[in-house]
PDB file of C-alpha atoms and ligand atoms in Angstrom:
ATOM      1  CA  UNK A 549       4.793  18.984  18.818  1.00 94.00           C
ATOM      2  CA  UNK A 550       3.991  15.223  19.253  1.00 96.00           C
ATOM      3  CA  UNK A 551       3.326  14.358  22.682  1.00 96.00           C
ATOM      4  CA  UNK A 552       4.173  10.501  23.429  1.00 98.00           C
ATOM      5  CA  UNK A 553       1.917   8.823  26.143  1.00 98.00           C
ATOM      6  CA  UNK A 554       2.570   6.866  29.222  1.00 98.00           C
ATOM      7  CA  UNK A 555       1.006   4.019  30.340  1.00 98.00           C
ATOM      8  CA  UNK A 556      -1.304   5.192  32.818  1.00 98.00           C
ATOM      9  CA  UNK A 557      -2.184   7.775  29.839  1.00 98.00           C
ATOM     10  CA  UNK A 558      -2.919   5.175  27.523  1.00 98.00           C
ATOM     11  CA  UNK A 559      -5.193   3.625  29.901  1.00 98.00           C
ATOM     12  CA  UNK A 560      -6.954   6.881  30.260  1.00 98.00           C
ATOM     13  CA  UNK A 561      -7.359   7.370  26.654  1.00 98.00           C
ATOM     14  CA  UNK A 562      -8.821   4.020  26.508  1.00 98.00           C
ATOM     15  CA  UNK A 563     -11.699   4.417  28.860  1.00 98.00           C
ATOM     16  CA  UNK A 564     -12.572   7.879  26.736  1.00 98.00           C
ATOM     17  CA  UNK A 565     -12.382   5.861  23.598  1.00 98.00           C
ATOM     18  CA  UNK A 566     -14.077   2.488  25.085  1.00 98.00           C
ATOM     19  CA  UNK A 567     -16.828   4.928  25.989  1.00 98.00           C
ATOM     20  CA  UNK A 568     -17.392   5.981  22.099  1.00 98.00           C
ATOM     21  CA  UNK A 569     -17.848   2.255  21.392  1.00 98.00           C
ATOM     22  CA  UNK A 570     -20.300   1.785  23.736  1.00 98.00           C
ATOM     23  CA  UNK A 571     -22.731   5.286  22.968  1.00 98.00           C
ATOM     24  CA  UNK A 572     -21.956   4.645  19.153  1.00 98.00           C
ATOM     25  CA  UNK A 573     -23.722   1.066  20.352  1.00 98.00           C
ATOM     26  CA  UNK A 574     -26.909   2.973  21.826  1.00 98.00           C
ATOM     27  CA  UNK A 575     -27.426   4.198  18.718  1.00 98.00           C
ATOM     28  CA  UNK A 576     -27.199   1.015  16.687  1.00 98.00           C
ATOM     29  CA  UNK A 577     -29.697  -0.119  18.324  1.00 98.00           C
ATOM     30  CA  UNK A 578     -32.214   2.260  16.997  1.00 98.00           C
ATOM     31  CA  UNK A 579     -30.786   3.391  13.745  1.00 98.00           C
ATOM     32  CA  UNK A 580     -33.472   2.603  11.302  1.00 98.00           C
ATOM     33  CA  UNK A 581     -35.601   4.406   8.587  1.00 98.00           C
ATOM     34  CA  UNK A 582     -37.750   6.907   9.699  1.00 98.00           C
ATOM     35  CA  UNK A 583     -35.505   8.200  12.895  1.00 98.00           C
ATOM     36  CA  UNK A 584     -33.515  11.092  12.693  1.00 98.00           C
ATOM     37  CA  UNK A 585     -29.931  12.426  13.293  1.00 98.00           C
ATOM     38  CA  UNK A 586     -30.925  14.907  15.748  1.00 98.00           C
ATOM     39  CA  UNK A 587     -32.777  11.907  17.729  1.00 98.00           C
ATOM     40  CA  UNK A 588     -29.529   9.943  17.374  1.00 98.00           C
ATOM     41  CA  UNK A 589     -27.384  13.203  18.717  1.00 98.00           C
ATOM     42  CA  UNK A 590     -29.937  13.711  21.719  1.00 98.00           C
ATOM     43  CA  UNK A 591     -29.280   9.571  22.756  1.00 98.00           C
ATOM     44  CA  UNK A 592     -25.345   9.958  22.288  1.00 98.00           C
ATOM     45  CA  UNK A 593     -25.442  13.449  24.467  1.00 98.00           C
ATOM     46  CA  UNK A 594     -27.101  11.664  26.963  1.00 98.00           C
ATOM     47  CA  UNK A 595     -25.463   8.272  27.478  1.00 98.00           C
ATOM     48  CA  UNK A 596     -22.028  10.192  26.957  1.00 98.00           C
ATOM     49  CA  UNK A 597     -22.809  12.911  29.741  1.00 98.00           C
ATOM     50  CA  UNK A 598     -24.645   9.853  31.931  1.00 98.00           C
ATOM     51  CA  UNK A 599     -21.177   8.013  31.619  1.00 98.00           C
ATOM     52  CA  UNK A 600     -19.401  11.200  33.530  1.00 98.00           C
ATOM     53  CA  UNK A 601     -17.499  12.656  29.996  1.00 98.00           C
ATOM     54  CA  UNK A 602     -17.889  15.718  27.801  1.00 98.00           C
ATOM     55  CA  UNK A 603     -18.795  15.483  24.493  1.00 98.00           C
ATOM     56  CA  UNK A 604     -15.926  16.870  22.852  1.00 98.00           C
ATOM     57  CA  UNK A 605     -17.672  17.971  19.232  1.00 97.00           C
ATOM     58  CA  UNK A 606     -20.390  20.069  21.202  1.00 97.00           C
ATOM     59  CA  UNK A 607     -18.916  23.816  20.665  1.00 96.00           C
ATOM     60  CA  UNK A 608     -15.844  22.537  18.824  1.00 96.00           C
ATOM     61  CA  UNK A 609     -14.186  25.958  17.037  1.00 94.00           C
ATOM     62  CA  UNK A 610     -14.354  26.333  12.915  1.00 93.00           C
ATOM     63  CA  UNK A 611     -12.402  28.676  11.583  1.00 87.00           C
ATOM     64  CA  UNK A 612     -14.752  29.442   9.129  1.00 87.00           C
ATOM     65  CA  UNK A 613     -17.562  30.250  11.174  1.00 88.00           C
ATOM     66  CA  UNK A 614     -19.448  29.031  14.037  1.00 93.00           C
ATOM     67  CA  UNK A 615     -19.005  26.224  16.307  1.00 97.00           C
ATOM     68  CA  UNK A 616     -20.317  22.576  15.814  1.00 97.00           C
ATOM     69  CA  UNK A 617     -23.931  22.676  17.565  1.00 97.00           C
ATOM     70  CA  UNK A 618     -24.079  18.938  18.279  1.00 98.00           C
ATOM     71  CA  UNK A 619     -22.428  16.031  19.765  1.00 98.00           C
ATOM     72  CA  UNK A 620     -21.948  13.832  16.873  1.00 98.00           C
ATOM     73  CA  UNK A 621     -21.137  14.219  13.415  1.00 98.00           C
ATOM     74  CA  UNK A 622     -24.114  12.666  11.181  1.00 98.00           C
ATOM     75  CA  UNK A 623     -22.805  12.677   7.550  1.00 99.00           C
ATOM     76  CA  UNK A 624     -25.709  10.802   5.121  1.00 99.00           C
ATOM     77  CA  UNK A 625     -24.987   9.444   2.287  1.00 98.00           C
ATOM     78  CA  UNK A 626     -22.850  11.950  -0.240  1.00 98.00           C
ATOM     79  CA  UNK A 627     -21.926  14.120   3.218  1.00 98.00           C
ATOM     80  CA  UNK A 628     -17.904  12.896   3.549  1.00 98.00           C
ATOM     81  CA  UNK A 629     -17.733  14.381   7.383  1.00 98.00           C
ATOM     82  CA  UNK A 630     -18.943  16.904   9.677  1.00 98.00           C
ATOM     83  CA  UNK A 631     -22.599  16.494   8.932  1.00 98.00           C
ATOM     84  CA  UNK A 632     -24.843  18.576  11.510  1.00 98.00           C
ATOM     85  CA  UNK A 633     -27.621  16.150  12.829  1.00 98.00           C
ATOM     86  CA  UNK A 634     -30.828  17.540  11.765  1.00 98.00           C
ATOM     87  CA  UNK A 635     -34.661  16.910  11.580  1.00 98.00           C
ATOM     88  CA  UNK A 636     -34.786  14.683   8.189  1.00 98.00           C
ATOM     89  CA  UNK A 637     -35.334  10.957   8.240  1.00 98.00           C
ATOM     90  CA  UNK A 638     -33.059   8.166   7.343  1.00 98.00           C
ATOM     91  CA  UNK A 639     -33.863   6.348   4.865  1.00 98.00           C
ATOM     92  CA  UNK A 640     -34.285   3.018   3.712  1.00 98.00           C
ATOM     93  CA  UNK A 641     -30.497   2.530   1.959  1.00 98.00           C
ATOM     94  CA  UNK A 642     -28.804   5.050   3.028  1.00 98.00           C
ATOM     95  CA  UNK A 643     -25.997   4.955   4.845  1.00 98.00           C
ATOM     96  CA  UNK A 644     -24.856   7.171   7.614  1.00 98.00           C
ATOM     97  CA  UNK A 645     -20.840   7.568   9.320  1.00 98.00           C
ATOM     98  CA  UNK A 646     -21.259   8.815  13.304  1.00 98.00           C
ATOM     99  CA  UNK A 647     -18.406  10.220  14.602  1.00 98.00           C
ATOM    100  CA  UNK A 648     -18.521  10.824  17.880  1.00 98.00           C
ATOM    101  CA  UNK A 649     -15.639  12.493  20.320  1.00 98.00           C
ATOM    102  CA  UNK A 650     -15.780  11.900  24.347  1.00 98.00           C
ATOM    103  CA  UNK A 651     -13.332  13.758  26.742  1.00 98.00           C
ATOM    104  CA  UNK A 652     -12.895  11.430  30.281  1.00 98.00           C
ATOM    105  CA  UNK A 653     -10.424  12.227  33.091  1.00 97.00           C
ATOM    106  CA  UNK A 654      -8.707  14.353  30.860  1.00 98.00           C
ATOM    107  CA  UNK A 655      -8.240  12.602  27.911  1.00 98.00           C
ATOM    108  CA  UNK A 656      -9.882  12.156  24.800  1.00 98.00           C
ATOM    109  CA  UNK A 657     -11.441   9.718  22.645  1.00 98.00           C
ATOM    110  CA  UNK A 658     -12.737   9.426  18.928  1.00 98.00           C
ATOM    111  CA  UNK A 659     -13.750   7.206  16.443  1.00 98.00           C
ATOM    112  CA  UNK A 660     -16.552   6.804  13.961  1.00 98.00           C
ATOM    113  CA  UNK A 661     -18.579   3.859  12.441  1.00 98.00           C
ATOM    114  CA  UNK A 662     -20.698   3.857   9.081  1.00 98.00           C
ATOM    115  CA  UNK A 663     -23.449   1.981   9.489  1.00 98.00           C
ATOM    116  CA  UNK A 664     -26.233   0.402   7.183  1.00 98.00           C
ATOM    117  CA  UNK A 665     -29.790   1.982   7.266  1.00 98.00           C
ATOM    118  CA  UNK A 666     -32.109  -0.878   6.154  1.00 97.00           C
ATOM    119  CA  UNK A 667     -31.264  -2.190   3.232  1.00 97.00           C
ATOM    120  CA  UNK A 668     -28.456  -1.210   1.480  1.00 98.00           C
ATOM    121  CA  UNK A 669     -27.241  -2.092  -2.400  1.00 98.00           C
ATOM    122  CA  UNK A 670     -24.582  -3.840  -2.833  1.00 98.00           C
ATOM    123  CA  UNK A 671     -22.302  -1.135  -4.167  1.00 98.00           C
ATOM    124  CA  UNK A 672     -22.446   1.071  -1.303  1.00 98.00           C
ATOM    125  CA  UNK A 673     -22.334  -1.899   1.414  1.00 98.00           C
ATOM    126  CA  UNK A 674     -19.116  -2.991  -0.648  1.00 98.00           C
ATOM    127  CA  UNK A 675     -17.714   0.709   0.033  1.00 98.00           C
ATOM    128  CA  UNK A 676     -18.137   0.570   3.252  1.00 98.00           C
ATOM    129  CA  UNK A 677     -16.564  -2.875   3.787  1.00 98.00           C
ATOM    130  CA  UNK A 678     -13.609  -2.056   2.005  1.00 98.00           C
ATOM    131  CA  UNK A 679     -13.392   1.474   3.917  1.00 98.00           C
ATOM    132  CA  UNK A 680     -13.255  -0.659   6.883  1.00 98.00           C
ATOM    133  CA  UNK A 681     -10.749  -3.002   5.400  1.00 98.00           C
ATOM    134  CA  UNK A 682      -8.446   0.270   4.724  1.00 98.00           C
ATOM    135  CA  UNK A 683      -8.622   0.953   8.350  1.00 99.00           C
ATOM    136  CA  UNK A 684      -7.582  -2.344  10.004  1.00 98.00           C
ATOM    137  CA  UNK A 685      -4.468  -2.239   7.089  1.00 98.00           C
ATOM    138  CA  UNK A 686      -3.533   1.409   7.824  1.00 98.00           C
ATOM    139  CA  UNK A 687      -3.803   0.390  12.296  1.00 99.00           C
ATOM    140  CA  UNK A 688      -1.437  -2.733  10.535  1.00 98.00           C
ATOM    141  CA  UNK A 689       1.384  -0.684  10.059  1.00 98.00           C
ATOM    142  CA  UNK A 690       0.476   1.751  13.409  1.00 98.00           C
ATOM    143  CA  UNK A 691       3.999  -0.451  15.096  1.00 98.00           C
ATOM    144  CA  UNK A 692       7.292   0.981  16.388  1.00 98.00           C
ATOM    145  CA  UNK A 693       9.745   1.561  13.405  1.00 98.00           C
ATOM    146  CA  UNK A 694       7.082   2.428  10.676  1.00 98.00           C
ATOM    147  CA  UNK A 695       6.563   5.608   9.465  1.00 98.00           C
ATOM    148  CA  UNK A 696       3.457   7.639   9.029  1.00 98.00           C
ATOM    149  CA  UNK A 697       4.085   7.357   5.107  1.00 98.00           C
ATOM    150  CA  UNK A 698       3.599   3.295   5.581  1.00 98.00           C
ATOM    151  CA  UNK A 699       0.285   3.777   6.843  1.00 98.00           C
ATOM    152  CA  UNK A 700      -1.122   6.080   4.315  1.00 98.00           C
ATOM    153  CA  UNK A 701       0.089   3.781   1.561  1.00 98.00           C
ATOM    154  CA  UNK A 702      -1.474   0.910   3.301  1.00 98.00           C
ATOM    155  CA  UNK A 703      -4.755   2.964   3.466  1.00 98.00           C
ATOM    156  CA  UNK A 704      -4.625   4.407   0.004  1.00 98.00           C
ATOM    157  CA  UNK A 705      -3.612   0.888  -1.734  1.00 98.00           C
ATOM    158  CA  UNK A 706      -6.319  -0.930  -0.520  1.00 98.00           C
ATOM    159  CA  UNK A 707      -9.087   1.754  -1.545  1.00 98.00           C
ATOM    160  CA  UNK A 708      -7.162   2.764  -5.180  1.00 98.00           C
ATOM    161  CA  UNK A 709      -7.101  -0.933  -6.063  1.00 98.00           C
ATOM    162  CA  UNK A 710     -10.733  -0.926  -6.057  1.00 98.00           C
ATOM    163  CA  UNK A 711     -11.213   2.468  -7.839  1.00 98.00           C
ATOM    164  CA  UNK A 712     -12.527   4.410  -4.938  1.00 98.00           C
ATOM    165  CA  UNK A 713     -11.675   7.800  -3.851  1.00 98.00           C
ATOM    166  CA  UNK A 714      -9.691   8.927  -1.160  1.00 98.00           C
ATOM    167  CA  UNK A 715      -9.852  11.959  -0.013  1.00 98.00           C
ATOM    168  CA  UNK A 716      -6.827  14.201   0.680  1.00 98.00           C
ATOM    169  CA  UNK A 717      -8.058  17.416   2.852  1.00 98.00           C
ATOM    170  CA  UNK A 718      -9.441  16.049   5.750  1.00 98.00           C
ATOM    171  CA  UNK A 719      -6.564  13.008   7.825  1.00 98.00           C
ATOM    172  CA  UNK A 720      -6.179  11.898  11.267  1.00 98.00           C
ATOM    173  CA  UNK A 721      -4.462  13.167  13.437  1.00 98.00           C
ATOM    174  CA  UNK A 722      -2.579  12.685  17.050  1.00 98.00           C
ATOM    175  CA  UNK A 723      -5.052  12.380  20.179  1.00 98.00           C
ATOM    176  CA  UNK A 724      -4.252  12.852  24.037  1.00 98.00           C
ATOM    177  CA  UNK A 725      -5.243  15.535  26.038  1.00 98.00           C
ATOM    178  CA  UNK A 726      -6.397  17.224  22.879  1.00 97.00           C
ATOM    179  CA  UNK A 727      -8.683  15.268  20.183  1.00 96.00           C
ATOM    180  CA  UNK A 728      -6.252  16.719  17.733  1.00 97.00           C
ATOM    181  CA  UNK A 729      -2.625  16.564  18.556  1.00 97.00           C
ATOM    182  CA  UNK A 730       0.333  16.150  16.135  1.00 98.00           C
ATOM    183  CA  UNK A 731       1.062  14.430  13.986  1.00 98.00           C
ATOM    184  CA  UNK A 732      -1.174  14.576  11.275  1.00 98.00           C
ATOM    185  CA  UNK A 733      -1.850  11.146   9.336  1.00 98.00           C
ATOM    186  CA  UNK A 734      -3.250  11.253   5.810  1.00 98.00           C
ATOM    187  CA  UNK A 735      -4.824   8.603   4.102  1.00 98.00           C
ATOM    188  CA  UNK A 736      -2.287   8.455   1.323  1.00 98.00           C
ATOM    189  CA  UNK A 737       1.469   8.324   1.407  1.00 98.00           C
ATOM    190  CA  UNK A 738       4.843   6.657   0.532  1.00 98.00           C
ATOM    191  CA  UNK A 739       6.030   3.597   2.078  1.00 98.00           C
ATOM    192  CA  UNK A 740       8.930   4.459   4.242  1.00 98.00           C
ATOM    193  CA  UNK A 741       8.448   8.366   4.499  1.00 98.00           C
ATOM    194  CA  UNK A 742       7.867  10.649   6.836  1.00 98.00           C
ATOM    195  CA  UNK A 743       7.381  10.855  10.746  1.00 97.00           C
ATOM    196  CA  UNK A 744       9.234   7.791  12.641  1.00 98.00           C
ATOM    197  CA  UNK A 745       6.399   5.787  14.806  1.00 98.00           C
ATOM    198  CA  UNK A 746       7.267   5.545  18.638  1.00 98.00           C
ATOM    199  CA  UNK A 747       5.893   3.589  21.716  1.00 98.00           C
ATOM    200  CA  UNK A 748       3.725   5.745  23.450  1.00 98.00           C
ATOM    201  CA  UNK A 749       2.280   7.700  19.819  1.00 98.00           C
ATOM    202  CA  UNK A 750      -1.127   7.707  20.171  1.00 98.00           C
ATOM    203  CA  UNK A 751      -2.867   8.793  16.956  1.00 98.00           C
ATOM    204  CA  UNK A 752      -6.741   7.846  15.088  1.00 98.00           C
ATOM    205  CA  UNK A 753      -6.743   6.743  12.071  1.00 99.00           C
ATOM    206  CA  UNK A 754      -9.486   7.827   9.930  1.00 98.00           C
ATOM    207  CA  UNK A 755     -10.156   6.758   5.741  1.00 98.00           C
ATOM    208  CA  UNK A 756     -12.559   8.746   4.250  1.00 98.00           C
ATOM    209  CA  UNK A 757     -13.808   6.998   1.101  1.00 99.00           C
ATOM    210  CA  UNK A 758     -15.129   8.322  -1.501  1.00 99.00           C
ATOM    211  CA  UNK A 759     -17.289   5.961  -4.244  1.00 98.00           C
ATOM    212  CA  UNK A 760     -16.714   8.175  -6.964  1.00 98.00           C
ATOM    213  CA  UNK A 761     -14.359  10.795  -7.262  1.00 98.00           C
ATOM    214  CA  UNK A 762     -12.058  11.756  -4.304  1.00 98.00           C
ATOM    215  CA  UNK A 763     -12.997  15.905  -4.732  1.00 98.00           C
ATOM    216  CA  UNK A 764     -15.008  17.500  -1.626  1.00 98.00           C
ATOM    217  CA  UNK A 765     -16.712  20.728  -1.491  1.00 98.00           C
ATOM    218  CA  UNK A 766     -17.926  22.780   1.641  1.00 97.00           C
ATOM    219  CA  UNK A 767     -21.788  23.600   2.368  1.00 97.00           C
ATOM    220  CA  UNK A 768     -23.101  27.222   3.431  1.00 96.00           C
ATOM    221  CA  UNK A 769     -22.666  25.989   7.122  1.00 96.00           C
ATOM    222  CA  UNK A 770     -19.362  26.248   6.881  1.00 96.00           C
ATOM    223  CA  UNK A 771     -19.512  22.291   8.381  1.00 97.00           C
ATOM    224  CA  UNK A 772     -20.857  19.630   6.103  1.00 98.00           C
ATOM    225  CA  UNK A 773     -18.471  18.360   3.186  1.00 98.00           C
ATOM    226  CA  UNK A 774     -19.725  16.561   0.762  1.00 98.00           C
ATOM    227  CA  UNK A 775     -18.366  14.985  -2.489  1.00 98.00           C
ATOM    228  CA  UNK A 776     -18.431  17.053  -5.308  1.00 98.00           C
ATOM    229  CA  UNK A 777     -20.463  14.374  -7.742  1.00 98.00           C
ATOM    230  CA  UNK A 778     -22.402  13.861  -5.225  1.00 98.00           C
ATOM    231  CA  UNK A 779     -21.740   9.896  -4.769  1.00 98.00           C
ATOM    232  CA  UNK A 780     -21.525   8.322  -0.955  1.00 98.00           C
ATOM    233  CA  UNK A 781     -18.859   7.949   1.330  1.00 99.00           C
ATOM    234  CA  UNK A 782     -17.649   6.064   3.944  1.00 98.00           C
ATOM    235  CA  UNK A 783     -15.906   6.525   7.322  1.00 99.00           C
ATOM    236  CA  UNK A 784     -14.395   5.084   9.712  1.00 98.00           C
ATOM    237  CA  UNK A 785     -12.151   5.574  12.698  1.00 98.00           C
ATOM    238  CA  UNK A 786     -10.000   4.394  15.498  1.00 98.00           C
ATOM    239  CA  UNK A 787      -7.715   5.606  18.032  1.00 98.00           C
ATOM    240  CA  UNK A 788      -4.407   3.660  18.887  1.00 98.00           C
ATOM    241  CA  UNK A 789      -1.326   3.487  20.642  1.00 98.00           C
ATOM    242  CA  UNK A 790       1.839   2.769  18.660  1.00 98.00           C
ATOM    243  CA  UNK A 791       3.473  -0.921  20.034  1.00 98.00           C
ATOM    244  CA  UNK A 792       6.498  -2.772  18.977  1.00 98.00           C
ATOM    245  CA  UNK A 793       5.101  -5.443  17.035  1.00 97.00           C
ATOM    246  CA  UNK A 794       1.265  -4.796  17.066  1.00 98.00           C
ATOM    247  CA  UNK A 795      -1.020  -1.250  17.722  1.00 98.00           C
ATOM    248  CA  UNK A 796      -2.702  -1.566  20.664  1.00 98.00           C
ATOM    249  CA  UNK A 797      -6.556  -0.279  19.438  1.00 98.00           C
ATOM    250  CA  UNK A 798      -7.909   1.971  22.036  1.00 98.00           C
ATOM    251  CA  UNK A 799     -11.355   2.317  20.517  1.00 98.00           C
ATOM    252  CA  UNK A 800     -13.796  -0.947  19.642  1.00 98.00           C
ATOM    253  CA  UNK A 801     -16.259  -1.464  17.020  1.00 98.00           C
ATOM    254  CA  UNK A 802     -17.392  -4.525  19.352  1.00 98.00           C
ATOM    255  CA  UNK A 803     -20.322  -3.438  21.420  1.00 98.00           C
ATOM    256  CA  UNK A 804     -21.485  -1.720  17.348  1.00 98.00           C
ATOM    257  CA  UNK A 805     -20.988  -5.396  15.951  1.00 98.00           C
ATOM    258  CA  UNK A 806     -22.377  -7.580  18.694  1.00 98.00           C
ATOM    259  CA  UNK A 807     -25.929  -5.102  18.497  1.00 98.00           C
ATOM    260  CA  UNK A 808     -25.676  -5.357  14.791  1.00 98.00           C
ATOM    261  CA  UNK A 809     -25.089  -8.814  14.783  1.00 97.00           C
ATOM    262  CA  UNK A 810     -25.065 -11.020  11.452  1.00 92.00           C
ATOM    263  CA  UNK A 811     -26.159  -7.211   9.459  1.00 92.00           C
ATOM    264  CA  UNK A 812     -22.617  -6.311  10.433  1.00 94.00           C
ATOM    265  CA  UNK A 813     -20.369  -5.924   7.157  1.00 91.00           C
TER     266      UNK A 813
HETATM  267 MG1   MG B1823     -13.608  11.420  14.641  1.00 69.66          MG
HETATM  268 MG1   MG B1824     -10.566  12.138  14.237  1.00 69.66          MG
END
């Protein structure tokens, strides 16, 4: 069941998402080689809890097994999503996608950022721009009239056209009350199919990108996918409300960007 949003509901979401922006921005400022996920997932814990929300990934239900232990997603490298922070670290040239999920006055936010640890080739930092790219053309179509199908095609052209993966079993999905609500809103799809988009829809988009080929596979944890040849991926993520005309982008990769500064792809 899709649940459309009010105003005053899309204002709430906003403050849950604006928060992500702003933790995911703590940890830019100290993501270099050497630190480690689990310091990263102890900063973002704290600045989300310090800001009055609830990290929504701590104790988040798998159906496979037990529930997340952490309050961000840390996926390195050939990890797609759902990494588990851990004691390892980064590395000069990896690359690393934080996802991160707040709850705030009832309402959730979530989005996710790759970012660039040291130096990075030129491959990989190519991936993760067009990932990026994929994102702002999929939130494109996010406008009354469009259907769901329009933005998976806008997502999946982009990334096809420069031989990437995209990967099909993880999408995005609806976000209110819940961090996953209906509709569900794959990265690939035909133009002009599928659900209608309405004012007040509030869904994240989310490309997963694969380098190689777009095939994932599950580790023991029952958490961490990776790609099955073992090549990087990119992510990245943001929540929106569905407008006539233009989405209206709940989440913001500015606060990231402005720490980041000219190293921003
Ligand atoms: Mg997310
Ligand atoms: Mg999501």
């Amino acid at each position: 069941m899709i649940f459309l949003k009010t105003e005053d509901e899309i204002e709430l979401l906003r403050q849950a998402n604006l928060l992500i922006g702003r933790t995911l921005a703590e940890l830019a400022k100290i993501i270099k080689p050497g630190v480690t996920t689990l310091e990263l997932d102890k900063v973002a814990e704290e600045f989300i809890c310090d800001n009055g929300a609830i990290p929504t990934f701590k104790g988040f239900p798998n159906p496979f097994g037990g529930p997340f232990p952490a309050s961000i997603c840390t996926s390195v490298n050939d990890v797609v999503v759902h990494g588990i922070p851990n004691n390892v670290p980064l590395k000069d040239g990896d690359i690393v996608s934080i996802d991160c999920g707040t709850k705030l006055n009832g309402f959730c936010g979530d989005s996710c950022y790759t970012f660039l640890v040291g130096e990075v080739s030129e491959e990989i930092r190519q991936l993760c721009k067009v990932t990026k790219e994929a994102l702002y053309l999929g939130i494109e179509q996010a406008v009354v009239g469009h259907r769901l199908g329009d933005i998976g095609y806008a997502v999946e052209n982009h990334c096809t056209s420069h031989s990437y993966g995209v990967v099909r079993e993880f999408v995005g999905h609806g976000v209110g009350r819940e961090m996953h609500e209906d509709p569900q809103v794959p990265n690939y799809g035909k133009r002009g199919t599928g659900t209608m988009l309405k004012k007040g829809l509030c869904i994240a988009i989310e490309p997963m990108i694969t380098l190689g080929a777009r095939q994932v596979t599950m580790d023991s944890d029952r958490w961490t996918i990776r790609t099955r040849d073992g090549k990087p991926a990119a992510h990245y993520e943001h929540s929106l409300a569905v407008r006539q005309g233009k989405a209206d982008v709940l989440s913001s990769f500015e606060e990231i960007e402005k720490v980041l500064g000219d190293k921003a792809i």
